[in-house]
Structures are given as C-alpha cells and as structure tokens.
Coordinates of C-alpha atoms in Angstrom, one line a residue:
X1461 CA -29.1 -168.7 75.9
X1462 CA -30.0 -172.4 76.1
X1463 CA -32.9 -174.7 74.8
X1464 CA -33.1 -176.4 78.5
X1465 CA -32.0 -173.9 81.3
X1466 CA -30.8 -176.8 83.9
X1467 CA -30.8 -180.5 83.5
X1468 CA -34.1 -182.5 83.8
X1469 CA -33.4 -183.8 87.1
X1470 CA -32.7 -180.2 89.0
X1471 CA -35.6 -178.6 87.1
X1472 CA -38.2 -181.1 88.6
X1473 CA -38.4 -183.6 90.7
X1474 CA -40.6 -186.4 88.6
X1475 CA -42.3 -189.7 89.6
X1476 CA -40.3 -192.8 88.5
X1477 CA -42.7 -195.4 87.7
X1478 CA -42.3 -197.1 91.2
X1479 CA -44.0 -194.3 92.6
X1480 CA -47.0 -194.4 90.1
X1481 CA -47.5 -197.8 91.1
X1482 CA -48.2 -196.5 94.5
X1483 CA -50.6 -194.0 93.8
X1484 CA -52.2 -196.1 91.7
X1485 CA -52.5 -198.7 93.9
X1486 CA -54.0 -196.4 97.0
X1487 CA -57.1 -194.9 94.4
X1488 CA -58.2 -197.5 92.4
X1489 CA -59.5 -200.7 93.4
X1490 CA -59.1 -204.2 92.0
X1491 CA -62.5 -205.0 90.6
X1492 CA -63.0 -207.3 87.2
X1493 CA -63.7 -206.2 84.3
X1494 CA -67.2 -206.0 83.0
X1495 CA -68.0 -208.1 80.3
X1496 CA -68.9 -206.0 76.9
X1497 CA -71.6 -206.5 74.2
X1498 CA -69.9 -207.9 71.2
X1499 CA -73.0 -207.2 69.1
X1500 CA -73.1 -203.8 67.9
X1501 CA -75.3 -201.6 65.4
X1502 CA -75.2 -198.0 63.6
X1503 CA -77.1 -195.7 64.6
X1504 CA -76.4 -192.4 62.9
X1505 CA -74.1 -191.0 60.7
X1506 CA -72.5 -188.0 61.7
X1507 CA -70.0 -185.8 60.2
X1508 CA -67.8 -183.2 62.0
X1509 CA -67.4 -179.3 60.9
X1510 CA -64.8 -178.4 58.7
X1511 CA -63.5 -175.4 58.4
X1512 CA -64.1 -173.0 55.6
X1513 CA -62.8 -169.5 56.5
X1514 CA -59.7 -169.4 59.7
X1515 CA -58.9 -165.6 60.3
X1516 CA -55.3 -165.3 61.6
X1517 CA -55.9 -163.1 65.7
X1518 CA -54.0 -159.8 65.5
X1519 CA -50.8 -159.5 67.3
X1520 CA -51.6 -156.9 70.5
X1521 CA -49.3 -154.1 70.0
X1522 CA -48.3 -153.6 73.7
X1523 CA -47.5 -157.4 73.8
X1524 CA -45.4 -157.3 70.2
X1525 CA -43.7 -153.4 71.3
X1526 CA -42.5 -156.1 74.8
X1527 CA -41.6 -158.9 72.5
X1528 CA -43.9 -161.5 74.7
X1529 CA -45.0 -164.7 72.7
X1530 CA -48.1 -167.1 74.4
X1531 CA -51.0 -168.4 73.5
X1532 CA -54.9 -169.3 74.2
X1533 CA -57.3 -171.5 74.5
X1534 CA -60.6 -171.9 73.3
X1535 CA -63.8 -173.9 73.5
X1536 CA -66.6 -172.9 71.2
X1537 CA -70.0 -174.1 69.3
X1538 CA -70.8 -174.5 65.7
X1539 CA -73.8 -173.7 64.8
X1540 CA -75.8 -175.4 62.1
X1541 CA -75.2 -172.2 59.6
X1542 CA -71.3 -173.0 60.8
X1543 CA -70.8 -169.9 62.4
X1544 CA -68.9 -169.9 66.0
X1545 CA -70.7 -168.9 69.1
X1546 CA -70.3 -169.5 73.2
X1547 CA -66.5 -169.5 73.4
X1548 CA -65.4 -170.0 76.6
X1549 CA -61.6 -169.1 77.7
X1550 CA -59.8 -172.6 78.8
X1551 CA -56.7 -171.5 79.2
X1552 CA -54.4 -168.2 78.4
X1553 CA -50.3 -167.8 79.0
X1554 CA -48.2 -164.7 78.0
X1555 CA -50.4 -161.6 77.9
X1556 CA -53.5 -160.8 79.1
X1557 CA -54.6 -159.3 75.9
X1558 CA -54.1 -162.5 73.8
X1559 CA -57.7 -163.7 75.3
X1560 CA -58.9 -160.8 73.7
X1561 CA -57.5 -160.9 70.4
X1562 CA -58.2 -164.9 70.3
X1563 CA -61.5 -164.3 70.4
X1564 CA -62.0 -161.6 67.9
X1565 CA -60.5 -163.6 65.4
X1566 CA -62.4 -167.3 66.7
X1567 CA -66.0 -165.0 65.7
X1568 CA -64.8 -164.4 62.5
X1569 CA -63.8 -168.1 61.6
X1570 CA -66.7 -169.9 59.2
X1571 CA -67.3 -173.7 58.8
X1572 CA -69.7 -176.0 56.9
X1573 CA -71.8 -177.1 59.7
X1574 CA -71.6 -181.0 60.9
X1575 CA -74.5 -183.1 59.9
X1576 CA -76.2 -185.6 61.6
X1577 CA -77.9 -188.8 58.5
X1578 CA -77.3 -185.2 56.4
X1579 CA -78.9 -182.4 58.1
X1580 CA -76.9 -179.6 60.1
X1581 CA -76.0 -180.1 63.8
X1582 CA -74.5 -178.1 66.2
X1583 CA -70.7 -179.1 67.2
X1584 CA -70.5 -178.5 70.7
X1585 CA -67.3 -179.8 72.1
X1586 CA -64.2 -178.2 70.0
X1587 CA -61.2 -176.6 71.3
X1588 CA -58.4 -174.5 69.5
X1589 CA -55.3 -172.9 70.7
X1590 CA -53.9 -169.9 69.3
X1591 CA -50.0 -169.3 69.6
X1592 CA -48.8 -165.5 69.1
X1593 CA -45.2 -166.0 67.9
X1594 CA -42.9 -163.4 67.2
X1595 CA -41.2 -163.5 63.7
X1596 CA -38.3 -166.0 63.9
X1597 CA -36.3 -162.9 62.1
X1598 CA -37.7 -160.5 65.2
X1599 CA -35.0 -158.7 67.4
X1600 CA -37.2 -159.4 70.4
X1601 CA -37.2 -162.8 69.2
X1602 CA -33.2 -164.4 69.2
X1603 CA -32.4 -167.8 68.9
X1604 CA -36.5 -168.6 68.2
X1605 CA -39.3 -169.9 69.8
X1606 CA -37.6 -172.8 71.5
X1607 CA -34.9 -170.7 73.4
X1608 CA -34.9 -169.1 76.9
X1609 CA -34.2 -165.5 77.4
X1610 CA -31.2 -164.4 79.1
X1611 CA -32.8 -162.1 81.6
X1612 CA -35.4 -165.4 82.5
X1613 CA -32.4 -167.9 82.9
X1614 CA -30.8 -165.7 85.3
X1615 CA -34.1 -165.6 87.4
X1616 CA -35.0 -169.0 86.8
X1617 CA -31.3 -170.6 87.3
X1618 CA -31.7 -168.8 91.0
X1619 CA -35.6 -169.8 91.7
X1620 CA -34.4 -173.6 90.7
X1621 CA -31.7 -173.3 93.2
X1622 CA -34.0 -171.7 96.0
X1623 CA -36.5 -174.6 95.5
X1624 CA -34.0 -177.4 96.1
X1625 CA -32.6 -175.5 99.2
X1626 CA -36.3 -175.1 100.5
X1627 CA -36.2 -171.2 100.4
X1628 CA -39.6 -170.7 99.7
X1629 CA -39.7 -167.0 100.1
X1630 CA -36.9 -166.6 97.8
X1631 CA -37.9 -168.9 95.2
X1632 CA -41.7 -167.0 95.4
X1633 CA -39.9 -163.6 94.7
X1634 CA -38.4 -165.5 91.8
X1635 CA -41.4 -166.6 90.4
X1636 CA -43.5 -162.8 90.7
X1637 CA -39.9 -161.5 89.0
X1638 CA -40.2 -163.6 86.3
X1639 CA -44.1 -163.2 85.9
X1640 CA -42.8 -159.4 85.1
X1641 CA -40.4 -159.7 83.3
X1642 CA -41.4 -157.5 79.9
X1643 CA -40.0 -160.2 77.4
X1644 CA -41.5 -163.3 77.4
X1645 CA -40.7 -166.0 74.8
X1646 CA -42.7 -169.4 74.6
X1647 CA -40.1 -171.3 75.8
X1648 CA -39.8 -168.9 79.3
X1649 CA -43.4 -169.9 79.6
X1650 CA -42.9 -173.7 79.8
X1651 CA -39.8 -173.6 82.1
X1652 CA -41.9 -171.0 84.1
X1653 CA -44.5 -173.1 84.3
X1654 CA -42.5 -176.1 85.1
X1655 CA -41.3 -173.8 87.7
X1656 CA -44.3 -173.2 89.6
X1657 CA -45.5 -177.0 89.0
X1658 CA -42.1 -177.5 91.6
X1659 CA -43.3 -174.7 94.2
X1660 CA -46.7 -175.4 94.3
X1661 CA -45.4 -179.6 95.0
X1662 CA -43.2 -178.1 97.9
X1663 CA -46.5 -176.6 99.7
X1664 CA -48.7 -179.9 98.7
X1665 CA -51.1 -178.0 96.5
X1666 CA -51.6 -181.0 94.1
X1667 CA -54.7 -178.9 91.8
X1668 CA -52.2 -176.1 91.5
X1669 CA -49.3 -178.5 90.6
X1670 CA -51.4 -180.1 87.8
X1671 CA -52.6 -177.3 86.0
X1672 CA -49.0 -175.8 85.8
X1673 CA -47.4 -178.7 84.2
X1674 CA -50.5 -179.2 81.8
X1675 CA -49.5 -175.2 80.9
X1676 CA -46.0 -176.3 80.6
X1677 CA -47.0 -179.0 77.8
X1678 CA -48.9 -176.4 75.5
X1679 CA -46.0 -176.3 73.0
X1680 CA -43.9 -179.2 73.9
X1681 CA -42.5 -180.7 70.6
X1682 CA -40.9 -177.3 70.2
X1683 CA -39.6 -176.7 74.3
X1684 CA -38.8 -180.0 75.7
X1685 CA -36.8 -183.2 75.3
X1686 CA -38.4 -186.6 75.1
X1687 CA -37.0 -187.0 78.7
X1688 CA -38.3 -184.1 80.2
X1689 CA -41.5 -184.9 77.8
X1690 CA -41.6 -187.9 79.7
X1691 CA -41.2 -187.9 83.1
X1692 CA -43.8 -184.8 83.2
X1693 CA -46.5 -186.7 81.7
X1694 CA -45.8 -189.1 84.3
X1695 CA -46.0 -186.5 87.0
X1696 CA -49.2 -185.2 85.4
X1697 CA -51.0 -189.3 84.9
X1698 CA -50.1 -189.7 89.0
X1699 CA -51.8 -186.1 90.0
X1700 CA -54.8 -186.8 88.3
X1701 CA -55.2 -190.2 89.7
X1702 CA -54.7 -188.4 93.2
X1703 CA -57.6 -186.0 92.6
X1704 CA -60.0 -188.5 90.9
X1705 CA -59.7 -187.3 87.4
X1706 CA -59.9 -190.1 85.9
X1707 CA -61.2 -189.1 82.6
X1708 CA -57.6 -187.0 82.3
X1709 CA -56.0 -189.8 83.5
X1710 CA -57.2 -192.0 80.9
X1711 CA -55.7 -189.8 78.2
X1712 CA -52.3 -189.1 79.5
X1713 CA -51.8 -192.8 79.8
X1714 CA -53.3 -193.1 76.6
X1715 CA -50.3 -190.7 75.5
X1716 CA -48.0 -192.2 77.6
X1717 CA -48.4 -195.8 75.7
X1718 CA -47.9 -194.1 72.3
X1719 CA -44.3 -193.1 73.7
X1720 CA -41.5 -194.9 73.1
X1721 CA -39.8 -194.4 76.8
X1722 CA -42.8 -196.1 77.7
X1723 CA -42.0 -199.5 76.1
X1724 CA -39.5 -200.9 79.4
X1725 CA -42.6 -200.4 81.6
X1726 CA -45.3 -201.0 79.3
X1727 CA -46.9 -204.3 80.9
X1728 CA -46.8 -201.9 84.3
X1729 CA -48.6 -199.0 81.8
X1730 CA -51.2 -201.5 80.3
X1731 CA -51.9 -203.1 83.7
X1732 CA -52.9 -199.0 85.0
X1733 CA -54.9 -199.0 82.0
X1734 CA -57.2 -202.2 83.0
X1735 CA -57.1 -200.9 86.4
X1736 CA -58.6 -197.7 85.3
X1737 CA -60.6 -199.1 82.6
X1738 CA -62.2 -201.5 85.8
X1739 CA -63.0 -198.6 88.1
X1740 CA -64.4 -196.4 85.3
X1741 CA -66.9 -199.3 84.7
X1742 CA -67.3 -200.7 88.8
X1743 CA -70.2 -199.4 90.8
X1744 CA -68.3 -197.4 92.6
X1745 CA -69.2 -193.4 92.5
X1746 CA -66.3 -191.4 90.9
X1747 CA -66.5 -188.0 93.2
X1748 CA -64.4 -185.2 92.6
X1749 CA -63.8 -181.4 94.0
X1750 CA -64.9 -178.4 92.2
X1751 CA -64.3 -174.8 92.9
X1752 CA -64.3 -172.0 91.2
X1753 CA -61.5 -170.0 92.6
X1754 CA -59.3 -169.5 89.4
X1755 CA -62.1 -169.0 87.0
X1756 CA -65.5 -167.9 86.2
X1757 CA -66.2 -171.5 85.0
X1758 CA -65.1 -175.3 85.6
X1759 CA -64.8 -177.6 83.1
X1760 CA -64.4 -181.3 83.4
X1761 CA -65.0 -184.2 80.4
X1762 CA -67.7 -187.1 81.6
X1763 CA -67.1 -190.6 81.8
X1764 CA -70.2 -191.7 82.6
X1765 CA -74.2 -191.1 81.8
X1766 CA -75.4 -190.2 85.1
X1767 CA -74.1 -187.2 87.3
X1768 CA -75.0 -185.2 90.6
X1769 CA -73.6 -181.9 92.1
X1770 CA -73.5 -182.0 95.7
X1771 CA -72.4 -179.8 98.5
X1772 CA -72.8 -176.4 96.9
X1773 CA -71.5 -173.5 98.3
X1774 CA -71.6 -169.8 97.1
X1775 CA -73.9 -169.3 93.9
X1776 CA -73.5 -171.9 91.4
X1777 CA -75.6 -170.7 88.7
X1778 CA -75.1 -172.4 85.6
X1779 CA -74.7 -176.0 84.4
X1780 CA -73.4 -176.1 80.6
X1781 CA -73.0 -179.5 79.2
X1782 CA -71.3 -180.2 75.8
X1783 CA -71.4 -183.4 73.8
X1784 CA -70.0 -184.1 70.5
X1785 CA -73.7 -182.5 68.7
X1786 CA -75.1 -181.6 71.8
X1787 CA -76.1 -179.0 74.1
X1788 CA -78.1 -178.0 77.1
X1789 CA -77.9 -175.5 79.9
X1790 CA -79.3 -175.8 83.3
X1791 CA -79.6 -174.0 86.5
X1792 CA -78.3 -175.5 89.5
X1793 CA -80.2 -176.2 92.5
X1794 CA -78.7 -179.1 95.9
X1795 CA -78.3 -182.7 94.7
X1796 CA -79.5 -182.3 91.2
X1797 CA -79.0 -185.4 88.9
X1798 CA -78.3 -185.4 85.5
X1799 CA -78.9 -188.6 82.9
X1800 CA -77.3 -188.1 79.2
X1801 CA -78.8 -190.2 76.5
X1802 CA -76.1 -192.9 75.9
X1803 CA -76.3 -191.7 72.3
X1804 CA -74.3 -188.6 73.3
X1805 CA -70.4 -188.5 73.1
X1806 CA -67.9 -186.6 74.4
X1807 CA -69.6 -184.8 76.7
X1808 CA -68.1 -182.3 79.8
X1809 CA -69.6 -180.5 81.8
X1810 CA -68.9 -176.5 82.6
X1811 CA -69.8 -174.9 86.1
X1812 CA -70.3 -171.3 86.3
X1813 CA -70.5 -169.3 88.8
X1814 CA -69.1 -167.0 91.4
X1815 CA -65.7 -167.1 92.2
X1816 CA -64.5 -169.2 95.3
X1817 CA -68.0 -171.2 95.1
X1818 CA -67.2 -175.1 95.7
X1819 CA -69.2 -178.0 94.8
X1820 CA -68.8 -181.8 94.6
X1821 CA -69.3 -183.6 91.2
X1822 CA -70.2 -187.2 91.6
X1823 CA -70.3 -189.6 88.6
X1824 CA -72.8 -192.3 89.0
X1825 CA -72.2 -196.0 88.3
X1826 CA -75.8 -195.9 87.3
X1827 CA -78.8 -193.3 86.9
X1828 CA -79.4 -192.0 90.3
X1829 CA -82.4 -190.2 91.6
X1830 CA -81.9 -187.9 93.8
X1831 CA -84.2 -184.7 94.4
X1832 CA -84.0 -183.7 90.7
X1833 CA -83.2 -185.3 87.6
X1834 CA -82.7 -183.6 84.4
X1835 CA -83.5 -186.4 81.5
X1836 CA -82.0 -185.0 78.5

C-alpha cells in the first residue's frame, strides 16, 4: 500500500505556469481597472446561523459490510425558526446511499436562525460536506484514510500506464473496474478521480476534466502532497478560465496566492488577479454554457447584478437564486433577465430542469432589458 500510487508527474499531466499565461491571455482582455468609491456606509447588520444541534448521518450498512468510505455534499436553507429545508445534492462520491443518509441527518440538524438589525432571516447560501469514514481501527480500513488499497493500485498503476500510451479503451475498462471495485477508501476516490480528470483531458472534454479534479480536492490535506496540491489547483484555475467561470476562477487563485509554492510566480499570480478583477468589472458580457446532463440542477455563484438565460433547449423549469439572506424562485421563460438588489451577497443561481436541457447564462455588465425582467 502507498499514500501516492505513482509520482506526480506520471499521475497527471499539470499546467506549468507558462501555460496559464496562455490561457489567460487568449480569454481575458486588457481593460483598466475601474475606479472604486472610497466612501462607504453600513447598511445592516447581519449575523449568520450558528449551529445548535449537528446529528452525526448513519453509516449505510451495505456500504460499511463493503468497507467503502466517501462523502456528500450539501446546499441547504435556514429558516428563521433555524430549522434546515431545500437541500439540494452538490456533489456525492463513494456510494450511492451516502446522499441518502446525508440528508436524513442534514433535516435533523437545528440552528439559531441569522438575524438581519436583530430579527430572524433566512440563510440561503450554506454548504456542508459529510465524510463517511471507516474506523481507523476497521479491518476494511488498513493503513487509514490516506492510503490506497491494494486491489485499486493494481488497477490504477495499469489505467496510468494505458493513459500515457494513449490506449484509451484499455485505460476506460480501467476506470469502470475500479468504479466496482467493492472496497473503496477515501484516498482510492481522489487518485480515481485524478484519474478520470487525465482521460477525460485525452478526449478534450474540459467540463468533465474540471469537475473530476474539483472531486479529487474534497479531502486533500489528508490525500495529497503540497506538490500534487499544487499543480492541480493550477490545472483546475486554467479550466475555468477556458469555460468562462470566472467566479471559480477567482477563488482558486484566491487559494492559489495563500500557497506557499505560489510565492516564485506570485507577481505572474497577482497580475491574473487584476486581469480578472478588470474583466469581472469591463462591459463586456460574461456568457457561459449550461446543461443539465449530469444532474437534475445547475448551480453556478454570480458575479454580477444583472443576468439573462438565453438559448433554452428542452424544459427548463425552475430558476432558484440564493444570496447570503435571500431567496426567490422563478419559472423560466426565452431571454428572461434578472436584476438582484446590490444589497444582496453571495448569490448563485440553480437551474432545474430536465435532463440534457442546455441553456446560456449571460452576466450583464449592466441591467439589461430584454423581454422580461425579474426586479427582485
């Protein structure tokens, strides 16, 4: 057994900071900064939730009886009374009963409500994730939650090779093996992760790439090195700046400044961030691609006030946006336009609907108005 299967270079090819430069340089455009108010005033007080009562989620018995660790998460509301309600699913690794269990315990959990100049709010933008660990004293469980199992090293060590010889097919019968395999540790579930993150680079599907290596980061001061940390958080800065997520963006190289690897570069690093920082505030739209082919829902976080969805296809039925004490839900209809107060924080934005439906989301630099607009 081993903490990291193969060495950081043969598990996945990473972007060097060279190569960030250049996809930087292709999305954003050099535009000057806006000038900011320096003149600012209170205008509410408000205080989040805290929690009063966390129930621990019961361990599945068919997952525990096959020794498989994961986790899952969560976004949810709390209500006024501090009870939890509309918990959505972000996220889930390991077994598909951990969902399940997640949420049956998230019902139960009790906080004193957040209060807005001293009255009860809701809280509508929290997440939790929930890790279902095996006992470090388990059988099923050797070496811990930061070691690989045998029978997944074997696979893996063969898919890794596959990959680098551009055996496809053979690396693809790797990866459905190993997404069977009956014991499954946390740390299988990075490198797996990691794994797919490689295949899905070799076939050029950049949305499939990102959201494996975000998976592979759910538990990574217990998986990976501060190398392999690293270089992924690089990987993962670069593909969001490819698909115009910016808002992402803008917190991985948030994370990626707090790092000490970061400090050779970090003139390069703070000249992305006033790149960014410029587009984010230009009057350029920001448009990016929705679909809803991997869940029922899709969720991205606003950076701006003003929003349209465009180019519908398939039923969208359902516009759910969350701020920080905020929440309204809307039906979707061609070119609708949203304007949030500027009051509101934090606020993203799920889409529900059926599965495979696509959409545009288009940020505007200002309040646009199209056929509708939703003033909320």
């Amino acid at each position: 057994m081993m903490k990291h299967p193969l060495s950081l270079q043969s598990q996945y090819t990473l972007l060097k900071s060279i190569v960030i430069r250049s996809v930087l340089a292709s999305a954003l455009l050099c535009v000057t900064l806006p000038s900011l108010a320096n003149e600012t005033k209170q205008l509410t007080t408000i205080i989040d939730a805290k929690p009063i009562d966390r129930v621990v989620p019961k361990y599945p018995r068919g997952a525990a009886r096959m020794g498989r660790e994961g986790w899952a998460k969560l976004s949810f509301v709390i209500e006024k009374d501090g009870s939890v309600s509309n918990i959505l699913v972000m996220d889930t690794v390991g077994h598909k009963a951990f969902a399940k269990k997640a949420i049956q315990a998230l019902k139960k959990w009790k906080y004193s409500p957040a209060l807005e100049n001293g009255k009860p709010v809701q809280q509508c933008n929290t997440a939790v994730q929930l890790d279902f660990l095996m006992s470090p004293d388990s059988p099923r469980n050797p070496g811990g939650p930061t070691i690989v199992s045998q029978k997944f090293f074997r696979i893996y060590r063969t898919a890794i090779k596959a990959l680098d010889d551009k055996d496809l097919e053979l690396a693809k019968e790797k990866i459905n093996k190993i997404d069977h395999l009956k014991v499954w540790k946390l740390a299988d579930a990075s490198y797996a992760n990691l794994l797919k993150a490689k295949y899905a680079n070799l076939i050029n599907n950049d949305k499939d790439e990102l959201m494996y290596l975000n998976s592979s980061l759910s538990r990574r001061t217990k998986t990976f090195d501060d190398d392999t940390y690293f270089f992924i958080l690089q990987q993962i800065y670069a593909l969001n700046i490819k698909l115009n997520h910016f808002s992402k963006a803008y917190s991985t190289l948030t994370e990626i400044l707090s790092l000490e690897k970061a400090k050779p570069d970090l003139d390069v690093y703070k000249q992305h961030k006033a790149k960014l920082d410029a587009y984010i505030n230009s009057d350029k739209d920001i448009i990016i691609n929705g679909d809803l082919a991997d869940k029922p829902f899709w969720f991205y976080t606003l950076l701006r006030n003003s929003f349209s969805l465009v180019k519908l296809t398939g039923d969208i039925r359902e516009l759910d946006i969350r701020c920080a004490n905020k929440r309204h839900v809307f039906s979707v209809g061609e070119n609708s336009t949203w304007d949030i107060p500027k009051k509101w924080q934090k606020c993203s934005v799920y889409v529900k609907g059926d599965k495979n439906s696509t959409f545009k989301l288009v940020e505007h630099a200002k309040s646009a108005k199209q056929q509708t607009t939703a003033s909320l």
